[in-house]
Amino acid sequence: MNKITNHLPTAELQALDAAHHMHPFTANAELAAKGARVIKSASGVWLTDSDGNRYLDAMAGLWCVNLGYGRHELAEVAAAQMRELPYYNTFFQTTHVPAIALAERLAELAPGDLNHVFFAAGGSEANDTNIRLVRTYWAAQGKPEKQVIISRKNAYHGSSMGSASLGGMTYMHEQGAMPIPGIVHIDQPHWWAEGGDMSPEEFGIARARQLAEKIDEIGEDKVAAFIAEPIQGAGGVIVPPDSYWPEVKRILAERDILFIADEVICGFGRTGNWFGSQTLDLQPDIMTIAKGLSSGYQPIGGSIVSDRVAEGLSRTEFNHGYTYSGHPVASAVALENLRILDEEGIVERVGTDTAPYLAERWATLAEHPLVGEARICGMMGSLALTPDKAARAPFAKVGEAGMAVREACFANGLVMRAVGDRMIISPPLIISRDEIDLLIARATMALDDGQAELSRRGML
């Protein structure tokens, strides 16, 4: 049996990593010179690295470890499924019990008439599926010209060619000739950075109405769908003004286009309900899922599709699929993850207890001299760093302040992510009140240390 080399000294592990492992979203030569942080084990909300340092993981991995680390039930379910049926595909008029059971459970949990599931191995694959799915749907309705998908700037929908094109991050589009044809973007509802002199309510309505303007510009007969995250995650936890989504709903109700809610981050308890669409009273035609579906214990994602769309596709052979669509081990683990979230009342506890407590404590960080805004929804929070609160001013060199505070977080035993000059959190849903207090204390220390470092650099 191959030996996993956790026993090697950190420097040797870092050297092996640099020699052979290409990291995502990384300048690998720079990382090789510095040495990667080697995570060795995890339990609950805590990570331990190869030098024995412990970190409170306020990002739940990559927004995904909703159930927390170290749930042996998931390992046991995976092992049992591997022994019974380690793999089979769902092509060629074939299925298996884990995929059947998981699809049924997702249909029970999803709002409205979202009763059908097309499985993928992650969110990027699922959003690639959605591009082909909505275009194929309209072609089956005799409207093949309905091809264009409208998305938002600074949205994140994945990093494959299709899903990254749906996303609105220009630094991603600069590599690989994106976006692909037929995808356009409107502005995001980010009041703090882009609202100018408008009130949040005025700004939310104005940004929502860009959707109607873009549909009218392109022609409703050519627009297939609008895709959006209920709350933008990787873009910096952008919680839209309260006026935004009601106006978007009104616009969508008046037009014959599909609405795709990307719930890869917001889903499975993150906002205090099973789905962000429930928290914000949305009714999508398609919902993208991944991450919290298995709490990251297995790679799995999918598209939950409405009765209308499923019926519209039912007589058309959808020439699309993945080797690992509905993988039996991933499906079994996801089903067990959903059972635990439900039976232990974790989603309910987030909505009624820990998320309100986190919101109360998170708001106190807005008093820090470096913080211009503290926004939160459920277990998703962000801090806008600024040299001038009153003016909502950005730093001259975007991202430098965020990275300074990020490094200070690690030094204080906290994983908190920087998106430009916004600091964001998304902790495991099982975080306790005591651990929330510790999160706030360590974030405060990191802000203090970051402020001192930025002052030293002459940035404040």
Short mmCIF file of C-alpha atoms in Angstrom, two decimals:
data_model
loop_
_atom_site.label_atom_id
_atom_site.label_comp_id
_atom_site.label_asym_id
_atom_site.label_seq_id
_atom_site.Cartn_x
_atom_site.Cartn_y
_atom_site.Cartn_z
CA MET A 1 0.00 0.00 0.00
CA ASN A 2 1.30 3.48 -0.86
CA LYS A 3 2.32 5.50 2.15
CA ILE A 4 0.90 9.02 2.42
CA THR A 5 3.85 11.09 3.52
CA ASN A 6 2.41 13.06 6.45
CA HIS A 7 5.44 11.96 8.46
CA LEU A 8 7.97 13.96 6.42
CA PRO A 9 9.29 17.29 7.75
CA THR A 10 7.47 20.35 6.47
CA ALA A 11 10.37 21.54 4.33
CA GLU A 12 10.51 18.20 2.48
CA LEU A 13 6.75 18.21 1.89
CA GLN A 14 6.98 21.77 0.56
CA ALA A 15 9.81 20.80 -1.78
CA LEU A 16 7.86 17.83 -3.15
CA ASP A 17 4.79 20.02 -3.57
CA ALA A 18 6.78 22.66 -5.47
CA ALA A 19 8.39 20.05 -7.69
CA HIS A 20 5.20 18.29 -8.82
CA HIS A 21 1.96 19.99 -7.76
CA MET A 22 0.43 22.85 -9.78
CA HIS A 23 -1.92 24.89 -7.57
CA PRO A 24 -5.11 26.62 -8.73
CA PHE A 25 -5.23 30.44 -8.90
CA THR A 26 -1.53 30.58 -7.99
CA ALA A 27 1.74 31.88 -9.37
CA ASN A 28 3.50 28.60 -8.71
CA ALA A 29 7.08 29.91 -8.88
CA GLU A 30 6.27 32.47 -6.17
CA LEU A 31 4.63 29.80 -4.02
CA ALA A 32 7.60 27.46 -4.49
CA ALA A 33 9.94 30.15 -3.15
CA LYS A 34 7.72 30.73 -0.12
CA GLY A 35 6.57 27.15 0.55
CA ALA A 36 2.95 26.03 0.74
CA ARG A 37 1.17 25.73 4.05
CA VAL A 38 0.70 21.98 4.59
CA ILE A 39 -2.58 21.05 6.28
CA LYS A 40 -2.28 17.71 8.01
CA SER A 41 -5.56 17.14 9.87
CA ALA A 42 -8.84 18.78 10.81
CA SER A 43 -11.67 18.42 13.32
CA GLY A 44 -14.82 20.49 13.78
CA VAL A 45 -13.91 24.03 12.72
CA TRP A 46 -10.18 23.54 13.32
CA LEU A 47 -7.26 22.84 10.97
CA THR A 48 -3.81 21.63 12.03
CA ASP A 49 -0.75 22.11 9.83
CA SER A 50 2.40 20.00 9.56
CA ASP A 51 4.13 22.11 12.20
CA GLY A 52 1.32 21.64 14.71
CA ASN A 53 -0.20 25.12 14.33
CA ARG A 54 -4.00 25.27 14.71
CA TYR A 55 -6.30 27.56 12.74
CA LEU A 56 -9.96 28.35 13.12
CA ASP A 57 -11.21 27.78 9.57
CA ALA A 58 -13.63 30.66 9.02
CA MET A 59 -13.88 29.73 5.31
CA ALA A 60 -15.09 26.11 5.70
CA GLY A 61 -12.42 25.05 3.23
CA LEU A 62 -13.72 26.67 0.03
CA TRP A 63 -17.18 27.57 1.39
CA CYS A 64 -18.05 23.89 1.47
CA VAL A 65 -17.41 22.08 4.78
CA ASN A 66 -20.85 22.95 6.15
CA LEU A 67 -20.91 19.95 8.48
CA GLY A 68 -17.41 20.58 9.83
CA TYR A 69 -14.40 18.29 9.67
CA GLY A 70 -14.06 14.79 11.07
CA ARG A 71 -17.57 13.35 10.70
CA HIS A 72 -16.77 9.65 10.66
CA GLU A 73 -20.29 8.76 9.51
CA LEU A 74 -19.43 10.10 6.07
CA ALA A 75 -16.26 8.03 5.87
CA GLU A 76 -18.18 4.92 6.91
CA VAL A 77 -20.88 5.50 4.30
CA ALA A 78 -18.21 6.01 1.63
CA ALA A 79 -16.42 2.80 2.59
CA ALA A 80 -19.65 0.78 2.63
CA GLN A 81 -20.66 2.10 -0.80
CA MET A 82 -17.20 1.39 -2.22
CA ARG A 83 -17.52 -2.22 -1.11
CA GLU A 84 -21.01 -2.64 -2.60
CA LEU A 85 -20.82 -0.56 -5.79
CA PRO A 86 -17.70 1.63 -6.09
CA TYR A 87 -18.66 3.01 -9.50
CA TYR A 88 -21.14 2.77 -12.26
CA ASN A 89 -22.32 5.32 -14.78
CA THR A 90 -25.82 6.62 -15.43
CA PHE A 91 -25.52 6.58 -19.23
CA PHE A 92 -27.18 4.02 -21.52
CA GLN A 93 -30.55 3.75 -19.74
CA THR A 94 -28.91 2.70 -16.46
CA THR A 95 -29.12 3.99 -12.91
CA HIS A 96 -28.22 3.00 -9.36
CA VAL A 97 -29.73 3.40 -5.90
CA PRO A 98 -27.52 6.22 -4.48
CA ALA A 99 -28.27 8.54 -7.41
CA ILE A 100 -31.99 7.71 -7.25
CA ALA A 101 -32.16 8.35 -3.49
CA LEU A 102 -30.19 11.59 -3.64
CA ALA A 103 -32.24 12.99 -6.51
CA GLU A 104 -35.44 12.22 -4.60
CA ARG A 105 -34.13 13.92 -1.44
CA LEU A 106 -33.01 17.02 -3.33
CA ALA A 107 -36.44 17.30 -4.94
CA GLU A 108 -37.96 17.20 -1.43
CA LEU A 109 -35.66 19.95 -0.14
CA ALA A 110 -35.66 22.31 -3.11
CA PRO A 111 -38.29 25.06 -3.23
CA GLY A 112 -41.23 25.17 -5.62
CA ASP A 113 -41.32 22.75 -8.53
CA LEU A 114 -37.58 22.03 -8.68
CA ASN A 115 -38.05 18.27 -8.87
CA HIS A 116 -35.41 16.97 -11.30
CA VAL A 117 -31.63 16.66 -10.93
CA PHE A 118 -28.83 16.46 -13.51
CA PHE A 119 -25.68 15.48 -11.60
CA ALA A 120 -22.13 16.75 -12.12
CA ALA A 121 -18.87 16.48 -10.19
CA GLY A 122 -18.85 20.13 -9.08
CA GLY A 123 -20.21 23.60 -9.61
CA SER A 124 -18.17 24.44 -12.69
CA GLU A 125 -19.45 21.34 -14.47
CA ALA A 126 -22.99 22.05 -13.36
CA ASN A 127 -22.91 25.59 -14.76
CA ASP A 128 -21.43 24.31 -18.01
CA THR A 129 -24.40 21.95 -18.07
CA ASN A 130 -26.75 24.89 -17.55
CA ILE A 131 -25.46 26.70 -20.63
CA ARG A 132 -26.28 23.73 -22.86
CA LEU A 133 -29.42 22.88 -20.93
CA VAL A 134 -31.16 26.25 -21.36
CA ARG A 135 -30.17 26.55 -25.02
CA THR A 136 -31.35 23.00 -25.72
CA TYR A 137 -34.60 23.70 -23.87
CA TRP A 138 -35.42 26.72 -26.01
CA ALA A 139 -34.49 24.87 -29.20
CA ALA A 140 -36.91 22.11 -28.18
CA GLN A 141 -39.61 24.79 -27.82
CA GLY A 142 -39.00 25.88 -31.41
CA LYS A 143 -37.00 28.95 -30.36
CA PRO A 144 -33.36 28.08 -31.20
CA GLU A 145 -32.50 31.78 -31.46
CA LYS A 146 -32.88 32.14 -27.65
CA GLN A 147 -29.17 31.63 -26.91
CA VAL A 148 -27.87 34.59 -24.88
CA ILE A 149 -27.31 34.23 -21.14
CA ILE A 150 -27.10 37.38 -19.00
CA SER A 151 -24.85 37.32 -15.95
CA ARG A 152 -23.27 39.96 -13.69
CA LYS A 153 -19.85 41.54 -13.42
CA ASN A 154 -17.78 40.19 -10.51
CA ALA A 155 -19.98 37.08 -10.32
CA TYR A 156 -18.32 33.70 -9.88
CA HIS A 157 -19.84 30.65 -11.53
CA GLY A 158 -16.80 28.37 -11.91
CA SER A 159 -13.47 28.25 -13.73
CA SER A 160 -14.04 26.06 -16.79
CA MET A 161 -14.42 27.76 -20.18
CA GLY A 162 -18.19 27.88 -19.99
CA SER A 163 -18.65 28.58 -16.29
CA ALA A 164 -15.85 31.16 -16.16
CA SER A 165 -17.49 32.90 -19.11
CA LEU A 166 -20.73 33.02 -17.13
CA GLY A 167 -18.75 34.56 -14.29
CA GLY A 168 -17.94 38.23 -14.56
CA MET A 169 -14.36 38.35 -13.31
CA THR A 170 -12.20 40.16 -15.86
CA TYR A 171 -8.92 38.76 -14.54
CA MET A 172 -10.22 35.30 -15.43
CA HIS A 173 -11.48 36.41 -18.84
CA GLU A 174 -8.02 37.74 -19.69
CA GLN A 175 -6.71 34.16 -19.87
CA GLY A 176 -8.11 31.74 -22.42
CA ALA A 177 -10.15 34.01 -24.73
CA MET A 178 -13.26 34.40 -22.59
CA PRO A 179 -16.13 34.97 -22.40
CA ILE A 180 -17.33 32.54 -25.04
CA PRO A 181 -19.99 33.90 -27.45
CA GLY A 182 -23.54 34.40 -26.25
CA ILE A 183 -22.80 35.53 -22.70
CA VAL A 184 -23.11 39.16 -21.59
CA HIS A 185 -22.79 40.91 -18.24
CA ILE A 186 -24.56 43.68 -16.35
CA ASP A 187 -23.32 45.53 -13.25
CA GLN A 188 -23.36 43.98 -9.78
CA PRO A 189 -25.48 45.30 -6.87
CA HIS A 190 -22.45 46.40 -4.81
CA TRP A 191 -23.63 49.60 -3.11
CA TRP A 192 -20.64 50.22 -0.85
CA ALA A 193 -18.13 50.30 -3.72
CA GLU A 194 -20.31 51.52 -6.59
CA GLY A 195 -23.38 53.26 -5.13
CA GLY A 196 -22.03 56.79 -5.26
CA ASP A 197 -24.53 59.30 -3.85
CA MET A 198 -27.55 57.01 -4.27
CA SER A 199 -29.25 55.47 -1.27
CA PRO A 200 -28.98 51.68 -1.07
CA GLU A 201 -32.66 51.40 -2.05
CA GLU A 202 -32.25 53.63 -5.12
CA PHE A 203 -29.08 51.84 -6.12
CA GLY A 204 -30.61 48.37 -5.77
CA ILE A 205 -33.50 49.28 -8.07
CA ALA A 206 -31.18 50.96 -10.59
CA ARG A 207 -28.92 47.89 -10.79
CA ALA A 208 -31.90 45.54 -11.08
CA ARG A 209 -33.30 47.57 -13.95
CA GLN A 210 -30.10 47.02 -15.90
CA LEU A 211 -31.43 43.49 -16.43
CA ALA A 212 -34.54 44.82 -18.17
CA GLU A 213 -32.45 47.25 -20.20
CA LYS A 214 -30.08 44.49 -21.34
CA ILE A 215 -32.96 42.17 -22.29
CA ASP A 216 -34.56 44.96 -24.31
CA GLU A 217 -31.23 45.81 -25.94
CA ILE A 218 -30.59 42.21 -27.04
CA GLY A 219 -34.21 41.30 -27.67
CA GLU A 220 -36.27 39.02 -25.47
CA ASP A 221 -36.55 36.59 -28.38
CA LYS A 222 -32.77 36.05 -28.19
CA VAL A 223 -32.28 35.82 -24.41
CA ALA A 224 -32.30 32.33 -22.90
CA ALA A 225 -31.62 32.97 -19.22
CA PHE A 226 -30.36 35.17 -16.40
CA ILE A 227 -27.91 33.58 -13.96
CA ALA A 228 -27.03 35.00 -10.55
CA GLU A 229 -25.88 34.01 -7.09
CA PRO A 230 -28.46 34.98 -4.45
CA ILE A 231 -25.50 36.53 -2.63
CA GLN A 232 -22.23 36.89 -4.53
CA GLY A 233 -19.66 34.77 -2.73
CA ALA A 234 -16.22 34.77 -4.30
CA GLY A 235 -16.82 38.34 -5.51
CA GLY A 236 -16.56 39.47 -1.89
CA VAL A 237 -19.82 38.41 -0.16
CA ILE A 238 -21.84 41.14 -1.83
CA VAL A 239 -25.19 41.32 -0.03
CA PRO A 240 -27.47 43.32 -2.36
CA PRO A 241 -29.71 46.14 -1.10
CA ASP A 242 -33.14 44.95 0.00
CA SER A 243 -34.70 46.60 -3.06
CA TYR A 244 -32.66 44.59 -5.57
CA TRP A 245 -34.18 41.11 -5.71
CA PRO A 246 -37.86 42.18 -5.59
CA GLU A 247 -37.24 44.34 -8.67
CA VAL A 248 -35.38 41.53 -10.45
CA LYS A 249 -38.29 39.18 -9.68
CA ARG A 250 -40.74 41.69 -11.17
CA ILE A 251 -38.64 41.98 -14.33
CA LEU A 252 -38.31 38.21 -14.73
CA ALA A 253 -42.04 37.69 -14.19
CA GLU A 254 -42.78 39.98 -17.13
CA ARG A 255 -40.39 38.27 -19.55
CA ASP A 256 -40.10 34.78 -20.99
CA ILE A 257 -36.56 33.93 -19.95
CA LEU A 258 -35.27 31.34 -17.50
CA PHE A 259 -33.73 32.19 -14.13
CA ILE A 260 -30.74 30.18 -12.91
CA ALA A 261 -29.92 30.63 -9.22
CA ASP A 262 -26.32 29.62 -8.56
CA GLU A 263 -26.58 28.14 -5.07
CA VAL A 264 -23.14 26.50 -5.05
CA ILE A 265 -22.18 28.64 -2.04
CA CYS A 266 -25.57 29.74 -0.70
CA GLY A 267 -27.11 26.28 -0.63
CA PHE A 268 -27.46 23.72 2.17
CA GLY A 269 -27.84 26.01 5.15
CA ARG A 270 -25.33 28.75 4.43
CA THR A 271 -27.90 31.58 4.60
CA GLY A 272 -29.97 30.11 7.45
CA ASN A 273 -32.35 28.18 5.17
CA TRP A 274 -31.69 25.15 3.01
CA PHE A 275 -31.23 27.48 0.04
CA GLY A 276 -30.48 31.15 -0.47
CA SER A 277 -33.48 31.28 -2.80
CA GLN A 278 -35.69 30.63 0.23
CA THR A 279 -33.95 33.31 2.29
CA LEU A 280 -34.42 35.89 -0.47
CA ASP A 281 -37.82 34.62 -1.71
CA LEU A 282 -36.66 33.64 -5.20
CA GLN A 283 -38.13 30.97 -7.47
CA PRO A 284 -35.55 29.81 -10.02
CA ASP A 285 -36.17 27.58 -12.99
CA ILE A 286 -32.77 25.95 -12.44
CA MET A 287 -30.65 25.83 -9.32
CA THR A 288 -26.90 25.09 -9.40
CA ILE A 289 -25.66 23.05 -6.43
CA ALA A 290 -22.32 21.67 -5.19
CA LYS A 291 -19.99 22.36 -2.20
CA GLY A 292 -22.27 22.00 0.86
CA LEU A 293 -24.15 19.18 -0.87
CA SER A 294 -21.48 16.81 0.48
CA SER A 295 -19.76 19.25 2.86
CA GLY A 296 -16.75 18.82 0.60
CA TYR A 297 -16.23 15.18 1.64
CA GLN A 298 -16.79 14.05 -1.96
CA PRO A 299 -16.79 15.99 -5.26
CA ILE A 300 -20.38 16.31 -6.41
CA GLY A 301 -22.65 18.96 -7.89
CA GLY A 302 -25.65 19.29 -10.11
CA SER A 303 -28.51 21.27 -11.57
CA ILE A 304 -31.95 21.03 -9.96
CA VAL A 305 -34.46 21.66 -12.73
CA SER A 306 -38.10 22.77 -12.62
CA ASP A 307 -41.00 20.70 -13.91
CA ARG A 308 -41.42 23.14 -16.81
CA VAL A 309 -37.84 22.82 -18.02
CA ALA A 310 -37.65 19.06 -17.44
CA GLU A 311 -40.88 18.53 -19.36
CA GLY A 312 -39.64 20.76 -22.17
CA LEU A 313 -36.52 18.60 -22.50
CA SER A 314 -38.14 15.22 -21.93
CA ARG A 315 -38.65 14.32 -25.60
CA THR A 316 -35.21 15.54 -26.69
CA GLU A 317 -32.05 13.49 -26.31
CA PHE A 318 -29.78 15.80 -24.29
CA ASN A 319 -26.35 14.95 -25.69
CA HIS A 320 -24.47 15.83 -22.56
CA GLY A 321 -23.09 14.15 -19.44
CA TYR A 322 -20.07 13.27 -17.34
CA THR A 323 -18.30 10.04 -16.42
CA TYR A 324 -18.93 10.82 -12.75
CA SER A 325 -22.50 12.16 -12.99
CA GLY A 326 -24.25 10.80 -9.91
CA HIS A 327 -21.17 8.82 -8.80
CA PRO A 328 -22.47 6.24 -6.31
CA VAL A 329 -19.92 7.00 -3.56
CA ALA A 330 -20.35 10.76 -3.87
CA SER A 331 -24.14 10.37 -3.93
CA ALA A 332 -24.15 8.16 -0.84
CA VAL A 333 -21.94 10.61 1.07
CA ALA A 334 -24.08 13.58 0.00
CA LEU A 335 -27.22 11.77 1.15
CA GLU A 336 -25.68 11.09 4.56
CA ASN A 337 -24.51 14.69 4.81
CA LEU A 338 -28.06 15.91 4.16
CA ARG A 339 -29.41 13.47 6.75
CA ILE A 340 -27.08 14.82 9.43
CA LEU A 341 -27.79 18.46 8.57
CA ASP A 342 -31.50 17.71 8.88
CA GLU A 343 -31.70 15.29 11.82
CA GLU A 344 -29.25 17.24 13.99
CA GLY A 345 -31.15 20.46 13.28
CA ILE A 346 -28.04 22.20 12.01
CA VAL A 347 -29.74 24.31 9.33
CA GLU A 348 -32.48 25.32 11.76
CA ARG A 349 -29.93 26.21 14.45
CA VAL A 350 -28.04 28.41 12.00
CA GLY A 351 -31.23 30.27 11.11
CA THR A 352 -32.49 30.80 14.67
CA ASP A 353 -29.37 30.88 16.86
CA THR A 354 -25.79 30.93 15.59
CA ALA A 355 -26.25 33.10 12.50
CA PRO A 356 -28.08 35.86 14.42
CA TYR A 357 -25.38 35.69 17.09
CA LEU A 358 -22.63 35.86 14.47
CA ALA A 359 -24.39 38.85 12.84
CA GLU A 360 -24.49 40.65 16.19
CA ARG A 361 -20.80 40.05 16.83
CA TRP A 362 -19.76 40.69 13.21
CA ALA A 363 -21.41 44.13 13.28
CA THR A 364 -19.02 45.22 16.04
CA LEU A 365 -16.11 44.94 13.61
CA ALA A 366 -17.50 47.95 11.71
CA GLU A 367 -16.20 50.04 14.63
CA HIS A 368 -12.59 49.22 13.73
CA PRO A 369 -10.75 52.15 12.10
CA LEU A 370 -9.82 49.99 9.10
CA VAL A 371 -13.37 48.75 8.38
CA GLY A 372 -15.83 50.77 6.32
CA GLU A 373 -18.63 48.20 6.15
CA ALA A 374 -19.49 44.90 7.85
CA ARG A 375 -22.16 42.95 5.92
CA ILE A 376 -23.49 39.49 6.66
CA CYS A 377 -26.24 37.07 5.68
CA GLY A 378 -26.45 33.81 7.56
CA MET A 379 -22.96 32.32 7.68
CA MET A 380 -21.53 34.59 4.94
CA GLY A 381 -19.85 37.82 6.04
CA SER A 382 -17.59 40.50 4.62
CA LEU A 383 -15.59 43.52 5.79
CA ALA A 384 -14.71 46.38 3.44
CA LEU A 385 -11.26 47.73 4.25
CA THR A 386 -10.79 51.44 3.67
CA PRO A 387 -8.38 54.30 4.48
CA ASP A 388 -11.38 56.68 4.78
CA LYS A 389 -14.69 55.42 6.19
CA ALA A 390 -16.72 58.57 5.50
CA ALA A 391 -15.77 58.66 1.81
CA ARG A 392 -16.09 54.87 1.30
CA ALA A 393 -12.66 55.27 -0.30
CA PRO A 394 -10.65 52.42 -1.81
CA PHE A 395 -6.94 51.96 -1.23
CA ALA A 396 -4.72 53.30 -3.99
CA LYS A 397 -3.38 49.83 -4.78
CA VAL A 398 -6.29 47.41 -4.61
CA GLY A 399 -5.56 44.17 -2.78
CA GLU A 400 -2.51 45.21 -0.79
CA ALA A 401 -4.51 45.95 2.37
CA GLY A 402 -6.46 42.72 2.01
CA MET A 403 -3.31 40.64 1.72
CA ALA A 404 -1.77 42.38 4.74
CA VAL A 405 -4.80 41.54 6.87
CA ARG A 406 -4.94 38.02 5.43
CA GLU A 407 -1.35 37.34 6.51
CA ALA A 408 -2.18 38.76 9.94
CA CYS A 409 -5.13 36.34 10.14
CA PHE A 410 -2.88 33.33 9.62
CA ALA A 411 -0.42 34.70 12.18
CA ASN A 412 -3.30 34.87 14.66
CA GLY A 413 -4.58 31.35 13.94
CA LEU A 414 -7.52 32.33 11.71
CA VAL A 415 -8.38 31.49 8.11
CA MET A 416 -10.18 34.50 6.63
CA ARG A 417 -10.05 35.15 2.90
CA ALA A 418 -9.17 38.39 1.11
CA VAL A 419 -11.02 39.39 -2.07
CA GLY A 420 -9.31 42.57 -3.16
CA ASP A 421 -9.68 44.69 -0.03
CA ARG A 422 -12.69 42.84 1.33
CA MET A 423 -12.18 40.24 4.05
CA ILE A 424 -14.73 37.44 3.93
CA ILE A 425 -15.85 34.52 6.08
CA SER A 426 -17.98 31.45 5.56
CA PRO A 427 -17.43 29.20 8.61
CA PRO A 428 -18.68 25.65 9.05
CA LEU A 429 -22.33 25.67 10.05
CA ILE A 430 -21.54 23.73 13.22
CA ILE A 431 -19.53 26.61 14.70
CA SER A 432 -20.49 27.28 18.32
CA ARG A 433 -21.11 30.61 20.07
CA ASP A 434 -17.79 30.26 21.91
CA GLU A 435 -16.00 29.66 18.61
CA ILE A 436 -17.78 32.68 17.11
CA ASP A 437 -16.43 34.77 19.99
CA LEU A 438 -12.96 33.42 19.25
CA LEU A 439 -13.39 34.17 15.53
CA ILE A 440 -14.27 37.81 16.31
CA ALA A 441 -11.38 38.15 18.77
CA ARG A 442 -8.86 36.80 16.27
CA ALA A 443 -10.31 38.90 13.44
CA THR A 444 -9.93 41.99 15.65
CA MET A 445 -6.29 41.14 16.35
CA ALA A 446 -5.68 40.60 12.64
CA LEU A 447 -7.26 43.97 11.82
CA ASP A 448 -5.08 45.64 14.46
CA ASP A 449 -1.94 43.98 13.10
CA GLY A 450 -2.96 44.74 9.51
CA GLN A 451 -3.57 48.38 10.38
CA ALA A 452 -0.14 48.62 12.00
CA GLU A 453 1.51 47.11 8.93
CA LEU A 454 -0.35 49.44 6.53
CA SER A 455 0.64 52.42 8.68
CA ARG A 456 4.24 51.26 8.52
CA ARG A 457 3.97 51.21 4.72
CA GLY A 458 2.52 54.73 4.69
CA MET A 459 -0.86 53.61 3.36
CA LEU A 460 -2.98 55.17 6.14
#
